PDB file of C-alpha atoms in Angstrom:
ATOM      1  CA  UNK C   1      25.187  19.147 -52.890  1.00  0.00           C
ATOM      2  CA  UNK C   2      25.475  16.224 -55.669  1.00  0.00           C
ATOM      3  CA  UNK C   3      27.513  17.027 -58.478  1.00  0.00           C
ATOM      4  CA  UNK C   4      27.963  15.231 -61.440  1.00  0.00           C
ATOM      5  CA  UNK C   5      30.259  14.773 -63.860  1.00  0.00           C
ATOM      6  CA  UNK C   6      29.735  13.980 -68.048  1.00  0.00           C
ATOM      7  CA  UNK C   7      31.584  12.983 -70.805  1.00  0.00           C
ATOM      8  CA  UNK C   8      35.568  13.553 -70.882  1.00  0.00           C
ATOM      9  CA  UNK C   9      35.152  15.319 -67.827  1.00  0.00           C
ATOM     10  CA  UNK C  10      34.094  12.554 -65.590  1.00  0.00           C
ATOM     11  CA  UNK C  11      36.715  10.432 -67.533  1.00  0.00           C
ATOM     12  CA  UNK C  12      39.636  12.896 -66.067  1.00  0.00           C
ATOM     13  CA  UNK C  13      37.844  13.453 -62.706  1.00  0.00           C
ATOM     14  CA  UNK C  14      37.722   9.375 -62.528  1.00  0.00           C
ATOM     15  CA  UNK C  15      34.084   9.195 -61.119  1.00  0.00           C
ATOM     16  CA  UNK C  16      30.465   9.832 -62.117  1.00  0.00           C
ATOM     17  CA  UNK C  17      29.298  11.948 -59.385  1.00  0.00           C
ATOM     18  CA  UNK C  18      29.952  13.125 -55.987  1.00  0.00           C
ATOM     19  CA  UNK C  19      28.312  15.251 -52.655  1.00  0.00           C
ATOM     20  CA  UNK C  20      30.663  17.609 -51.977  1.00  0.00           C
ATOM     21  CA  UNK C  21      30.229  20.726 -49.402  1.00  0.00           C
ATOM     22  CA  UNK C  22      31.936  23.399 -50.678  1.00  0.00           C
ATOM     23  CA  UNK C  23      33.168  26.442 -48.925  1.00  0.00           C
ATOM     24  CA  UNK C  24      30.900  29.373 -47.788  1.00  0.00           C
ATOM     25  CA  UNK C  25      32.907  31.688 -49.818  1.00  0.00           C
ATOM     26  CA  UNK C  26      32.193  29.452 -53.010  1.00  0.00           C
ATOM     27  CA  UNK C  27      29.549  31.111 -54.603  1.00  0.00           C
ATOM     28  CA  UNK C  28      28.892  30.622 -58.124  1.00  0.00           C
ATOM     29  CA  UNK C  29      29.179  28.393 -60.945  1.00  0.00           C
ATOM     30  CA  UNK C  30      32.754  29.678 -61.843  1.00  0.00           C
ATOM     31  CA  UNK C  31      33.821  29.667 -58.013  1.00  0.00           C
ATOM     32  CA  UNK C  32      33.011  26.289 -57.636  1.00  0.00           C
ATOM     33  CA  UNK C  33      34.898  25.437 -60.657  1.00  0.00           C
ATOM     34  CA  UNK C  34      38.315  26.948 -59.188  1.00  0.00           C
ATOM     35  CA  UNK C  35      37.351  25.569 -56.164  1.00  0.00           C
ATOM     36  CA  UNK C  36      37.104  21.992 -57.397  1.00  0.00           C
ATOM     37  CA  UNK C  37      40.506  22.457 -59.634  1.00  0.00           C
ATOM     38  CA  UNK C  38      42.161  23.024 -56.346  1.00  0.00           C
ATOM     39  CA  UNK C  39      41.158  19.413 -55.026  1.00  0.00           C
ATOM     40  CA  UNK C  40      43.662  17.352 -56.527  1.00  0.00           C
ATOM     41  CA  UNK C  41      45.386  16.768 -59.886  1.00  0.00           C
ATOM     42  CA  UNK C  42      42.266  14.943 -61.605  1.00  0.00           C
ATOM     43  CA  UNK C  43      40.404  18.074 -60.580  1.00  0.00           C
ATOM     44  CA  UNK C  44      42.637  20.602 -62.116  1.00  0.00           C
ATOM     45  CA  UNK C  45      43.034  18.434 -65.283  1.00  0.00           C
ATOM     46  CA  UNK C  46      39.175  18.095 -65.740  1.00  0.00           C
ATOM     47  CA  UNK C  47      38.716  21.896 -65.417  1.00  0.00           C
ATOM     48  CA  UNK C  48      41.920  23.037 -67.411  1.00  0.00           C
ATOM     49  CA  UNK C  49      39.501  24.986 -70.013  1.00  0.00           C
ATOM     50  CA  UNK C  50      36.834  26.587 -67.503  1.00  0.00           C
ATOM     51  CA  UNK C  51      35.314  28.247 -70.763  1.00  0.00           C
ATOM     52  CA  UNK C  52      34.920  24.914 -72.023  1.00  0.00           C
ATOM     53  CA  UNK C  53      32.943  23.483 -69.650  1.00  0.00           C
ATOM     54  CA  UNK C  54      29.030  23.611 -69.883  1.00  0.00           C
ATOM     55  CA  UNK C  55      26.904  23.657 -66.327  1.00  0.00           C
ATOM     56  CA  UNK C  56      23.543  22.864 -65.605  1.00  0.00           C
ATOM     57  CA  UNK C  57      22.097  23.719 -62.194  1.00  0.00           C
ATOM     58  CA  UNK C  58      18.966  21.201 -60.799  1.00  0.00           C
ATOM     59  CA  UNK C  59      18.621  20.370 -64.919  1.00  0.00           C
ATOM     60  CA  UNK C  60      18.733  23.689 -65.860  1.00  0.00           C
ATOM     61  CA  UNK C  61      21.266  25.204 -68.059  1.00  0.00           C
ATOM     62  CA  UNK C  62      23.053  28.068 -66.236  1.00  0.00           C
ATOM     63  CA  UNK C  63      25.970  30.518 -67.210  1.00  0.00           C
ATOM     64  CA  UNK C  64      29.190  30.743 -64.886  1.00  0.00           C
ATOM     65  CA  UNK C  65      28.254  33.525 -63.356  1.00  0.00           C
ATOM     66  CA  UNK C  66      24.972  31.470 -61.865  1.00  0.00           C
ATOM     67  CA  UNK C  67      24.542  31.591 -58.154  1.00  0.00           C
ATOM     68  CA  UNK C  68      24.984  27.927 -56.497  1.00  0.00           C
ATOM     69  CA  UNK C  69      23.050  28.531 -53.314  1.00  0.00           C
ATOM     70  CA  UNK C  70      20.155  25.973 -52.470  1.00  0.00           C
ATOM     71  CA  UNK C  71      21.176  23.687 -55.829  1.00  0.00           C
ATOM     72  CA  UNK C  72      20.210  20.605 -55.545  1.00  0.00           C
ATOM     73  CA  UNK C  73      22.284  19.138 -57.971  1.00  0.00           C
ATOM     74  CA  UNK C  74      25.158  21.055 -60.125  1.00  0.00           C
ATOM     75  CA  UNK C  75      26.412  19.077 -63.589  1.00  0.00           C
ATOM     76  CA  UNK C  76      29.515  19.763 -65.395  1.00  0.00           C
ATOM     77  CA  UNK C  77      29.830  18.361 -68.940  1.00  0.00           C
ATOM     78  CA  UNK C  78      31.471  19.252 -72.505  1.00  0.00           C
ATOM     79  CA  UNK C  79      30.007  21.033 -75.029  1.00  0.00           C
ATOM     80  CA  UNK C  80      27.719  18.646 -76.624  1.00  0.00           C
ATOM     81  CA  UNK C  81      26.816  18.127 -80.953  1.00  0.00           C
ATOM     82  CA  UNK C  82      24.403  16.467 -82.521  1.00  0.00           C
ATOM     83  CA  UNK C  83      21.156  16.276 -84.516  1.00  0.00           C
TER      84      UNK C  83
END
C-alpha cells in the first residue's frame, strides 16, 4: 500500500510518501502507526503523539480504530486550521 505523509510529519519522516507492506498482524489504523514507529528513529519521532495524528484512508477520513485491509492509499497528517 502507498502511504503518505503531510505537513510536520513528512518533515520528521524525511519523505513524501512511500509503499510499504506491512505485517499480516498489522491491522488497523493505530497498528500501523506502532508498527511504522518501530522502523527507525524518524519513524518513532514522526509518530511520538499517536493522538495527534489525523488519518485518512483512500481520501477518506477514518478514526484509529479503522480497519486497513484492501486500502489503497493510507495518509497521515497533523491536525489541520483554517477558514
Amino acid at each position: 500500500m502507498k502511504v503518505k505523509y503531510f505537513a510536520w510529519v513528512r518533515e520528521r519522516v524525511g519523505k513524501a510518501e512511500e509503499t510499504i507492506e506491512p505485517p499480516p498482524n498489522v491491522r488497523t489504523v493505530e497498528e500501523l502507526i506502532a508498527w511504522l514507529s518501530g522502523q527507525g528513529e524518524a519513524y518513532a519521532y514522526a509518530f511520538e503523539k499517536p493522538k495527534v495524528i489525523r488519518t485518512a484512508i483512500d481520501h477518506a477520513h477514518v478514526k484509529s480504530d479503522a480497519e486497513i485491509a484492501g486500502a489503497r492509499e493510507i495518509a497521515f497528517f497533523p491536525p489541520m486550521t483554517g477558514g
